[in-house]
């Protein structure tokens, strides 16, 4: 992000996976908010801001710090939009009120600099992983969520820990192609939305993919994770640029 060009840009990030056990990631994000959002027109977090989220009543210290920093960003007049990821799909209205962020549905269509783009977390596109899609349907169900959120916080934490361990074992056994998005599902969402650009995260495979659907040129931009360095998409009126933070 050392380029001289500094037009007002929308910034997109995802897959930070912030929690108190990995303080460097939270610090990296705070530094990014302090240094890189001065000329921002908006910040979009496309899921998995947090490593885990078992309810708005139980943030850890790292998460509280990030919520306060997002609140500062909103106070400076930079709107922040947060989409659920597969880790933090329980982010709710209390989180939104505390952070000043607006929760986004997945998928959602935005218009920026006169161009439209479809935003997703990306897990819904990994349709080759049938077991995961079944689990996703279960935990996104309103009744399931109500029952889960009715449990005491330590029970929720214990269940989330077990779910993460199960997910790690499941992912380790997956073929790489199954852990990625499925081309037919990408084509289907672009076709349904009638747009040329899709921005998502989740797969931790940053890159820009250009391809045709129904004879029309399309672009899929994949945001990277924040484990070692930050990954940011800057989108200004000249176009977009996917960058790694130093
Ligand atoms: Mn994810």
PDB file of C-alpha atoms and ligand atoms in Angstrom:
ATOM      1  CA  UNK A   1       0.000   0.000   0.000  1.00  0.00           C
ATOM      2  CA  UNK A   2       2.916   2.356  -0.698  1.00  0.00           C
ATOM      3  CA  UNK A   3       1.606   3.596  -3.996  1.00  0.00           C
ATOM      4  CA  UNK A   4       1.489   7.345  -4.485  1.00  0.00           C
ATOM      5  CA  UNK A   5      -2.030   7.156  -5.866  1.00  0.00           C
ATOM      6  CA  UNK A   6      -4.434   8.024  -3.090  1.00  0.00           C
ATOM      7  CA  UNK A   7      -7.921   8.556  -4.378  1.00  0.00           C
ATOM      8  CA  UNK A   8     -10.744   7.927  -1.929  1.00  0.00           C
ATOM      9  CA  UNK A   9     -11.152   4.171  -1.906  1.00  0.00           C
ATOM     10  CA  UNK A  10     -13.429   1.552  -0.478  1.00  0.00           C
ATOM     11  CA  UNK A  11     -11.424  -1.052   1.418  1.00  0.00           C
ATOM     12  CA  UNK A  12     -12.310  -4.734   1.611  1.00  0.00           C
ATOM     13  CA  UNK A  13     -10.850  -7.252   4.056  1.00  0.00           C
ATOM     14  CA  UNK A  14     -11.840 -10.680   5.346  1.00  0.00           C
ATOM     15  CA  UNK A  15     -10.573 -13.653   7.312  1.00  0.00           C
ATOM     16  CA  UNK A  16      -8.738 -11.830  10.050  1.00  0.00           C
ATOM     17  CA  UNK A  17      -9.735 -14.473  12.591  1.00  0.00           C
ATOM     18  CA  UNK A  18      -8.995 -12.153  15.512  1.00  0.00           C
ATOM     19  CA  UNK A  19      -8.956 -13.552  19.018  1.00  0.00           C
ATOM     20  CA  UNK A  20      -6.975 -13.059  22.214  1.00  0.00           C
ATOM     21  CA  UNK A  21      -4.806 -16.126  21.465  1.00  0.00           C
ATOM     22  CA  UNK A  22      -3.267 -14.395  18.405  1.00  0.00           C
ATOM     23  CA  UNK A  23      -2.698 -10.783  19.503  1.00  0.00           C
ATOM     24  CA  UNK A  24      -0.463  -9.935  16.523  1.00  0.00           C
ATOM     25  CA  UNK A  25      -3.425 -10.132  14.137  1.00  0.00           C
ATOM     26  CA  UNK A  26      -5.528  -7.733  16.181  1.00  0.00           C
ATOM     27  CA  UNK A  27      -2.569  -5.333  16.408  1.00  0.00           C
ATOM     28  CA  UNK A  28      -2.049  -5.549  12.630  1.00  0.00           C
ATOM     29  CA  UNK A  29      -5.709  -4.688  12.079  1.00  0.00           C
ATOM     30  CA  UNK A  30      -5.578  -1.751  14.519  1.00  0.00           C
ATOM     31  CA  UNK A  31      -2.512  -0.395  12.722  1.00  0.00           C
ATOM     32  CA  UNK A  32      -4.294  -0.804   9.394  1.00  0.00           C
ATOM     33  CA  UNK A  33      -7.311   1.108  10.727  1.00  0.00           C
ATOM     34  CA  UNK A  34      -5.073   3.901  12.000  1.00  0.00           C
ATOM     35  CA  UNK A  35      -2.880   4.214   8.892  1.00  0.00           C
ATOM     36  CA  UNK A  36      -4.876   3.112   5.871  1.00  0.00           C
ATOM     37  CA  UNK A  37      -8.431   4.299   6.426  1.00  0.00           C
ATOM     38  CA  UNK A  38      -7.845   8.050   6.376  1.00  0.00           C
ATOM     39  CA  UNK A  39      -8.845   8.326   2.725  1.00  0.00           C
ATOM     40  CA  UNK A  40     -11.389   5.502   2.880  1.00  0.00           C
ATOM     41  CA  UNK A  41     -14.967   5.973   1.751  1.00  0.00           C
ATOM     42  CA  UNK A  42     -15.986   2.728   3.471  1.00  0.00           C
ATOM     43  CA  UNK A  43     -14.610  -0.413   5.058  1.00  0.00           C
ATOM     44  CA  UNK A  44     -16.132  -3.783   4.173  1.00  0.00           C
ATOM     45  CA  UNK A  45     -15.291  -6.814   6.313  1.00  0.00           C
ATOM     46  CA  UNK A  46     -16.430  -9.852   4.334  1.00  0.00           C
ATOM     47  CA  UNK A  47     -16.598 -12.382   7.138  1.00  0.00           C
ATOM     48  CA  UNK A  48     -14.432 -14.030   9.752  1.00  0.00           C
ATOM     49  CA  UNK A  49     -13.360 -10.803  11.401  1.00  0.00           C
ATOM     50  CA  UNK A  50     -13.220 -12.976  14.515  1.00  0.00           C
ATOM     51  CA  UNK A  51     -11.888 -16.496  14.986  1.00  0.00           C
ATOM     52  CA  UNK A  52     -14.973 -17.386  16.937  1.00  0.00           C
ATOM     53  CA  UNK A  53     -18.090 -15.605  18.160  1.00  0.00           C
ATOM     54  CA  UNK A  54     -20.458 -17.358  20.532  1.00  0.00           C
ATOM     55  CA  UNK A  55     -22.749 -14.404  21.140  1.00  0.00           C
ATOM     56  CA  UNK A  56     -22.643 -10.634  21.516  1.00  0.00           C
ATOM     57  CA  UNK A  57     -22.437 -10.994  25.317  1.00  0.00           C
ATOM     58  CA  UNK A  58     -19.027 -12.679  25.369  1.00  0.00           C
ATOM     59  CA  UNK A  59     -16.247 -10.897  23.409  1.00  0.00           C
ATOM     60  CA  UNK A  60     -12.652 -11.477  24.565  1.00  0.00           C
ATOM     61  CA  UNK A  61     -10.162  -8.641  25.163  1.00  0.00           C
ATOM     62  CA  UNK A  62      -8.822  -8.633  21.593  1.00  0.00           C
ATOM     63  CA  UNK A  63     -12.346  -8.519  20.210  1.00  0.00           C
ATOM     64  CA  UNK A  64     -13.366  -5.674  22.557  1.00  0.00           C
ATOM     65  CA  UNK A  65     -10.373  -3.662  21.384  1.00  0.00           C
ATOM     66  CA  UNK A  66     -11.330  -4.180  17.738  1.00  0.00           C
ATOM     67  CA  UNK A  67     -14.949  -3.222  18.418  1.00  0.00           C
ATOM     68  CA  UNK A  68     -13.762   0.023  20.030  1.00  0.00           C
ATOM     69  CA  UNK A  69     -11.492   0.730  17.036  1.00  0.00           C
ATOM     70  CA  UNK A  70     -14.382   0.164  14.611  1.00  0.00           C
ATOM     71  CA  UNK A  71     -16.453   2.545  16.702  1.00  0.00           C
ATOM     72  CA  UNK A  72     -13.674   5.177  16.319  1.00  0.00           C
ATOM     73  CA  UNK A  73     -13.692   4.600  12.565  1.00  0.00           C
ATOM     74  CA  UNK A  74     -17.451   5.193  12.440  1.00  0.00           C
ATOM     75  CA  UNK A  75     -16.985   8.322  14.566  1.00  0.00           C
ATOM     76  CA  UNK A  76     -14.453   9.592  11.997  1.00  0.00           C
ATOM     77  CA  UNK A  77     -17.187   9.246   9.387  1.00  0.00           C
ATOM     78  CA  UNK A  78     -15.980   6.076   7.642  1.00  0.00           C
ATOM     79  CA  UNK A  79     -18.909   3.672   7.378  1.00  0.00           C
ATOM     80  CA  UNK A  80     -18.059   0.068   8.227  1.00  0.00           C
ATOM     81  CA  UNK A  81     -19.967  -2.939   6.899  1.00  0.00           C
ATOM     82  CA  UNK A  82     -19.534  -6.404   8.390  1.00  0.00           C
ATOM     83  CA  UNK A  83     -20.687  -9.663   6.825  1.00  0.00           C
ATOM     84  CA  UNK A  84     -20.928 -12.912   8.722  1.00  0.00           C
ATOM     85  CA  UNK A  85     -18.273 -15.543   8.103  1.00  0.00           C
ATOM     86  CA  UNK A  86     -18.440 -19.210   8.990  1.00  0.00           C
ATOM     87  CA  UNK A  87     -16.671 -18.430  12.295  1.00  0.00           C
ATOM     88  CA  UNK A  88     -18.534 -15.326  13.410  1.00  0.00           C
ATOM     89  CA  UNK A  89     -22.001 -15.929  11.943  1.00  0.00           C
ATOM     90  CA  UNK A  90     -23.525 -15.112  15.339  1.00  0.00           C
ATOM     91  CA  UNK A  91     -22.467 -11.457  15.249  1.00  0.00           C
ATOM     92  CA  UNK A  92     -25.693  -9.679  16.130  1.00  0.00           C
ATOM     93  CA  UNK A  93     -27.352  -6.369  16.825  1.00  0.00           C
ATOM     94  CA  UNK A  94     -25.485  -5.693  20.067  1.00  0.00           C
ATOM     95  CA  UNK A  95     -22.189  -6.094  18.212  1.00  0.00           C
ATOM     96  CA  UNK A  96     -23.480  -3.734  15.515  1.00  0.00           C
ATOM     97  CA  UNK A  97     -24.536  -1.134  18.077  1.00  0.00           C
ATOM     98  CA  UNK A  98     -21.219  -1.353  19.971  1.00  0.00           C
ATOM     99  CA  UNK A  99     -19.023  -1.176  16.864  1.00  0.00           C
ATOM    100  CA  UNK A 100     -21.097   1.259  14.840  1.00  0.00           C
ATOM    101  CA  UNK A 101     -20.886  -1.255  11.976  1.00  0.00           C
ATOM    102  CA  UNK A 102     -23.759  -2.282   9.744  1.00  0.00           C
ATOM    103  CA  UNK A 103     -24.296  -6.023   9.343  1.00  0.00           C
ATOM    104  CA  UNK A 104     -24.580  -7.100   5.706  1.00  0.00           C
ATOM    105  CA  UNK A 105     -26.530 -10.058   4.336  1.00  0.00           C
ATOM    106  CA  UNK A 106     -24.621 -12.666   2.305  1.00  0.00           C
ATOM    107  CA  UNK A 107     -24.729 -12.232  -0.659  1.00  0.00           C
ATOM    108  CA  UNK A 108     -25.217  -8.496  -1.094  1.00  0.00           C
ATOM    109  CA  UNK A 109     -24.977  -6.302  -4.160  1.00  0.00           C
ATOM    110  CA  UNK A 110     -23.271  -2.912  -3.881  1.00  0.00           C
ATOM    111  CA  UNK A 111     -22.649  -0.089  -6.319  1.00  0.00           C
ATOM    112  CA  UNK A 112     -19.301   1.662  -6.101  1.00  0.00           C
ATOM    113  CA  UNK A 113     -17.934   4.352  -8.416  1.00  0.00           C
ATOM    114  CA  UNK A 114     -20.790   3.530 -10.785  1.00  0.00           C
ATOM    115  CA  UNK A 115     -19.967  -0.190 -10.913  1.00  0.00           C
ATOM    116  CA  UNK A 116     -21.827  -3.041  -9.294  1.00  0.00           C
ATOM    117  CA  UNK A 117     -20.224  -5.866  -7.345  1.00  0.00           C
ATOM    118  CA  UNK A 118     -21.557  -8.878  -5.528  1.00  0.00           C
ATOM    119  CA  UNK A 119     -20.083  -9.446  -2.058  1.00  0.00           C
ATOM    120  CA  UNK A 120     -20.030 -12.809  -0.288  1.00  0.00           C
ATOM    121  CA  UNK A 121     -18.047 -14.461   2.461  1.00  0.00           C
ATOM    122  CA  UNK A 122     -17.400 -17.349   0.078  1.00  0.00           C
ATOM    123  CA  UNK A 123     -18.241 -20.440   2.112  1.00  0.00           C
ATOM    124  CA  UNK A 124     -21.619 -20.777   0.343  1.00  0.00           C
ATOM    125  CA  UNK A 125     -19.683 -21.228  -2.935  1.00  0.00           C
ATOM    126  CA  UNK A 126     -17.744 -24.249  -1.658  1.00  0.00           C
ATOM    127  CA  UNK A 127     -20.552 -26.535  -2.753  1.00  0.00           C
ATOM    128  CA  UNK A 128     -18.244 -29.501  -3.371  1.00  0.00           C
ATOM    129  CA  UNK A 129     -18.104 -29.905   0.405  1.00  0.00           C
ATOM    130  CA  UNK A 130     -21.573 -31.336   0.986  1.00  0.00           C
ATOM    131  CA  UNK A 131     -20.977 -32.059   4.689  1.00  0.00           C
ATOM    132  CA  UNK A 132     -20.032 -28.441   5.314  1.00  0.00           C
ATOM    133  CA  UNK A 133     -23.060 -27.126   3.408  1.00  0.00           C
ATOM    134  CA  UNK A 134     -25.351 -29.281   5.589  1.00  0.00           C
ATOM    135  CA  UNK A 135     -23.694 -27.924   8.723  1.00  0.00           C
ATOM    136  CA  UNK A 136     -23.969 -24.374   7.384  1.00  0.00           C
ATOM    137  CA  UNK A 137     -27.705 -24.786   6.783  1.00  0.00           C
ATOM    138  CA  UNK A 138     -28.145 -26.042  10.361  1.00  0.00           C
ATOM    139  CA  UNK A 139     -26.243 -23.277  12.145  1.00  0.00           C
ATOM    140  CA  UNK A 140     -27.768 -20.514  10.017  1.00  0.00           C
ATOM    141  CA  UNK A 141     -31.239 -21.643  11.087  1.00  0.00           C
ATOM    142  CA  UNK A 142     -32.930 -19.089  13.368  1.00  0.00           C
ATOM    143  CA  UNK A 143     -34.285 -21.732  15.788  1.00  0.00           C
ATOM    144  CA  UNK A 144     -30.898 -23.405  16.109  1.00  0.00           C
ATOM    145  CA  UNK A 145     -29.318 -20.006  16.817  1.00  0.00           C
ATOM    146  CA  UNK A 146     -31.943 -19.114  19.424  1.00  0.00           C
ATOM    147  CA  UNK A 147     -31.365 -22.397  21.247  1.00  0.00           C
ATOM    148  CA  UNK A 148     -27.572 -22.033  21.067  1.00  0.00           C
ATOM    149  CA  UNK A 149     -27.617 -18.439  22.309  1.00  0.00           C
ATOM    150  CA  UNK A 150     -29.833 -19.553  25.215  1.00  0.00           C
ATOM    151  CA  UNK A 151     -26.996 -21.694  26.604  1.00  0.00           C
ATOM    152  CA  UNK A 152     -24.574 -20.349  29.227  1.00  0.00           C
ATOM    153  CA  UNK A 153     -21.458 -18.680  27.761  1.00  0.00           C
ATOM    154  CA  UNK A 154     -19.036 -21.428  28.864  1.00  0.00           C
ATOM    155  CA  UNK A 155     -21.214 -24.107  27.284  1.00  0.00           C
ATOM    156  CA  UNK A 156     -21.264 -22.092  24.045  1.00  0.00           C
ATOM    157  CA  UNK A 157     -17.482 -21.665  24.174  1.00  0.00           C
ATOM    158  CA  UNK A 158     -16.992 -25.392  24.748  1.00  0.00           C
ATOM    159  CA  UNK A 159     -19.278 -26.287  21.834  1.00  0.00           C
ATOM    160  CA  UNK A 160     -17.527 -23.784  19.558  1.00  0.00           C
ATOM    161  CA  UNK A 161     -14.150 -25.264  20.508  1.00  0.00           C
ATOM    162  CA  UNK A 162     -15.355 -28.762  19.676  1.00  0.00           C
ATOM    163  CA  UNK A 163     -16.803 -27.505  16.377  1.00  0.00           C
ATOM    164  CA  UNK A 164     -13.465 -25.883  15.446  1.00  0.00           C
ATOM    165  CA  UNK A 165     -11.564 -29.097  16.189  1.00  0.00           C
ATOM    166  CA  UNK A 166     -14.043 -31.058  14.072  1.00  0.00           C
ATOM    167  CA  UNK A 167     -13.766 -28.517  11.259  1.00  0.00           C
ATOM    168  CA  UNK A 168      -9.938 -28.696  11.304  1.00  0.00           C
ATOM    169  CA  UNK A 169     -10.056 -32.495  11.025  1.00  0.00           C
ATOM    170  CA  UNK A 170     -12.678 -32.279   8.258  1.00  0.00           C
ATOM    171  CA  UNK A 171     -10.703 -29.685   6.262  1.00  0.00           C
ATOM    172  CA  UNK A 172      -7.439 -31.609   6.623  1.00  0.00           C
ATOM    173  CA  UNK A 173      -9.112 -34.599   4.964  1.00  0.00           C
ATOM    174  CA  UNK A 174     -10.575 -32.558   2.067  1.00  0.00           C
ATOM    175  CA  UNK A 175      -9.083 -32.569  -1.421  1.00  0.00           C
ATOM    176  CA  UNK A 176      -7.850 -29.031  -2.259  1.00  0.00           C
ATOM    177  CA  UNK A 177     -10.370 -28.674  -5.104  1.00  0.00           C
ATOM    178  CA  UNK A 178     -13.261 -29.454  -2.746  1.00  0.00           C
ATOM    179  CA  UNK A 179     -12.055 -26.854  -0.230  1.00  0.00           C
ATOM    180  CA  UNK A 180     -12.216 -24.188  -2.954  1.00  0.00           C
ATOM    181  CA  UNK A 181     -15.228 -22.543  -4.578  1.00  0.00           C
ATOM    182  CA  UNK A 182     -17.029 -24.479  -7.287  1.00  0.00           C
ATOM    183  CA  UNK A 183     -17.008 -22.807 -10.721  1.00  0.00           C
ATOM    184  CA  UNK A 184     -20.643 -23.700 -11.406  1.00  0.00           C
ATOM    185  CA  UNK A 185     -21.733 -22.066  -8.132  1.00  0.00           C
ATOM    186  CA  UNK A 186     -19.736 -18.922  -8.913  1.00  0.00           C
ATOM    187  CA  UNK A 187     -21.348 -18.759 -12.357  1.00  0.00           C
ATOM    188  CA  UNK A 188     -24.798 -19.273 -10.827  1.00  0.00           C
ATOM    189  CA  UNK A 189     -24.526 -16.394  -8.339  1.00  0.00           C
ATOM    190  CA  UNK A 190     -23.083 -14.015 -10.963  1.00  0.00           C
ATOM    191  CA  UNK A 191     -25.828 -14.969 -13.394  1.00  0.00           C
ATOM    192  CA  UNK A 192     -28.570 -14.559 -10.759  1.00  0.00           C
ATOM    193  CA  UNK A 193     -27.246 -11.150  -9.689  1.00  0.00           C
ATOM    194  CA  UNK A 194     -26.550 -10.060 -13.256  1.00  0.00           C
ATOM    195  CA  UNK A 195     -23.117  -8.652 -12.348  1.00  0.00           C
ATOM    196  CA  UNK A 196     -19.576  -8.926 -13.635  1.00  0.00           C
ATOM    197  CA  UNK A 197     -17.683  -8.689 -10.361  1.00  0.00           C
ATOM    198  CA  UNK A 198     -17.669 -10.934  -7.287  1.00  0.00           C
ATOM    199  CA  UNK A 199     -15.594 -10.206  -4.193  1.00  0.00           C
ATOM    200  CA  UNK A 200     -15.232 -12.832  -1.480  1.00  0.00           C
ATOM    201  CA  UNK A 201     -12.871 -14.357   1.070  1.00  0.00           C
ATOM    202  CA  UNK A 202     -13.006 -17.592   3.062  1.00  0.00           C
ATOM    203  CA  UNK A 203     -10.711 -19.770   0.938  1.00  0.00           C
ATOM    204  CA  UNK A 204      -7.515 -17.931   1.977  1.00  0.00           C
ATOM    205  CA  UNK A 205      -6.419 -18.077  -1.675  1.00  0.00           C
ATOM    206  CA  UNK A 206      -6.028 -14.402  -2.607  1.00  0.00           C
ATOM    207  CA  UNK A 207      -6.099 -13.596  -6.275  1.00  0.00           C
ATOM    208  CA  UNK A 208      -8.007 -12.136  -9.219  1.00  0.00           C
ATOM    209  CA  UNK A 209      -9.697 -14.520 -11.624  1.00  0.00           C
ATOM    210  CA  UNK A 210     -11.049 -13.438 -15.023  1.00  0.00           C
ATOM    211  CA  UNK A 211     -13.396 -15.696 -16.925  1.00  0.00           C
ATOM    212  CA  UNK A 212     -16.573 -15.737 -19.017  1.00  0.00           C
ATOM    213  CA  UNK A 213     -20.095 -16.646 -17.986  1.00  0.00           C
ATOM    214  CA  UNK A 214     -22.674 -16.775 -20.787  1.00  0.00           C
ATOM    215  CA  UNK A 215     -20.195 -15.000 -23.064  1.00  0.00           C
ATOM    216  CA  UNK A 216     -19.762 -12.056 -20.681  1.00  0.00           C
ATOM    217  CA  UNK A 217     -16.441 -11.200 -19.012  1.00  0.00           C
ATOM    218  CA  UNK A 218     -16.496 -11.607 -15.225  1.00  0.00           C
ATOM    219  CA  UNK A 219     -14.009 -11.010 -12.442  1.00  0.00           C
ATOM    220  CA  UNK A 220     -13.737 -12.844  -9.135  1.00  0.00           C
ATOM    221  CA  UNK A 221     -11.530 -11.190  -6.532  1.00  0.00           C
ATOM    222  CA  UNK A 222     -10.522 -13.329  -3.556  1.00  0.00           C
ATOM    223  CA  UNK A 223      -9.297 -11.631  -0.387  1.00  0.00           C
ATOM    224  CA  UNK A 224      -6.502 -13.232   1.617  1.00  0.00           C
ATOM    225  CA  UNK A 225      -6.256 -14.000   5.319  1.00  0.00           C
ATOM    226  CA  UNK A 226      -4.417 -11.923   7.929  1.00  0.00           C
ATOM    227  CA  UNK A 227      -2.352 -14.658   9.594  1.00  0.00           C
ATOM    228  CA  UNK A 228       1.090 -13.357   8.516  1.00  0.00           C
ATOM    229  CA  UNK A 229       0.335 -10.050   6.790  1.00  0.00           C
ATOM    230  CA  UNK A 230      -2.800  -8.102   6.023  1.00  0.00           C
ATOM    231  CA  UNK A 231      -4.646  -8.556   2.716  1.00  0.00           C
ATOM    232  CA  UNK A 232      -6.685  -5.605   1.442  1.00  0.00           C
ATOM    233  CA  UNK A 233      -8.636  -4.799  -1.690  1.00  0.00           C
ATOM    234  CA  UNK A 234      -8.582  -1.064  -2.455  1.00  0.00           C
ATOM    235  CA  UNK A 235     -11.225   0.054  -4.879  1.00  0.00           C
ATOM    236  CA  UNK A 236     -11.202   3.656  -6.110  1.00  0.00           C
ATOM    237  CA  UNK A 237     -12.559   5.275  -9.247  1.00  0.00           C
ATOM    238  CA  UNK A 238      -9.557   4.089 -11.268  1.00  0.00           C
ATOM    239  CA  UNK A 239     -10.291   0.464 -10.447  1.00  0.00           C
ATOM    240  CA  UNK A 240      -9.204  -2.061  -7.876  1.00  0.00           C
ATOM    241  CA  UNK A 241      -5.963  -3.305  -6.466  1.00  0.00           C
ATOM    242  CA  UNK A 242      -5.473  -6.323  -4.209  1.00  0.00           C
ATOM    243  CA  UNK A 243      -2.516  -5.646  -1.928  1.00  0.00           C
ATOM    244  CA  UNK A 244      -0.544  -7.262   0.864  1.00  0.00           C
ATOM    245  CA  UNK A 245       0.244  -4.925   3.751  1.00  0.00           C
ATOM    246  CA  UNK A 246       3.930  -4.629   4.702  1.00  0.00           C
TER     247      UNK A 246
HETATM  248 MN1  LIG B   1     -14.416 -18.437   6.435  1.00  0.00          MN
END
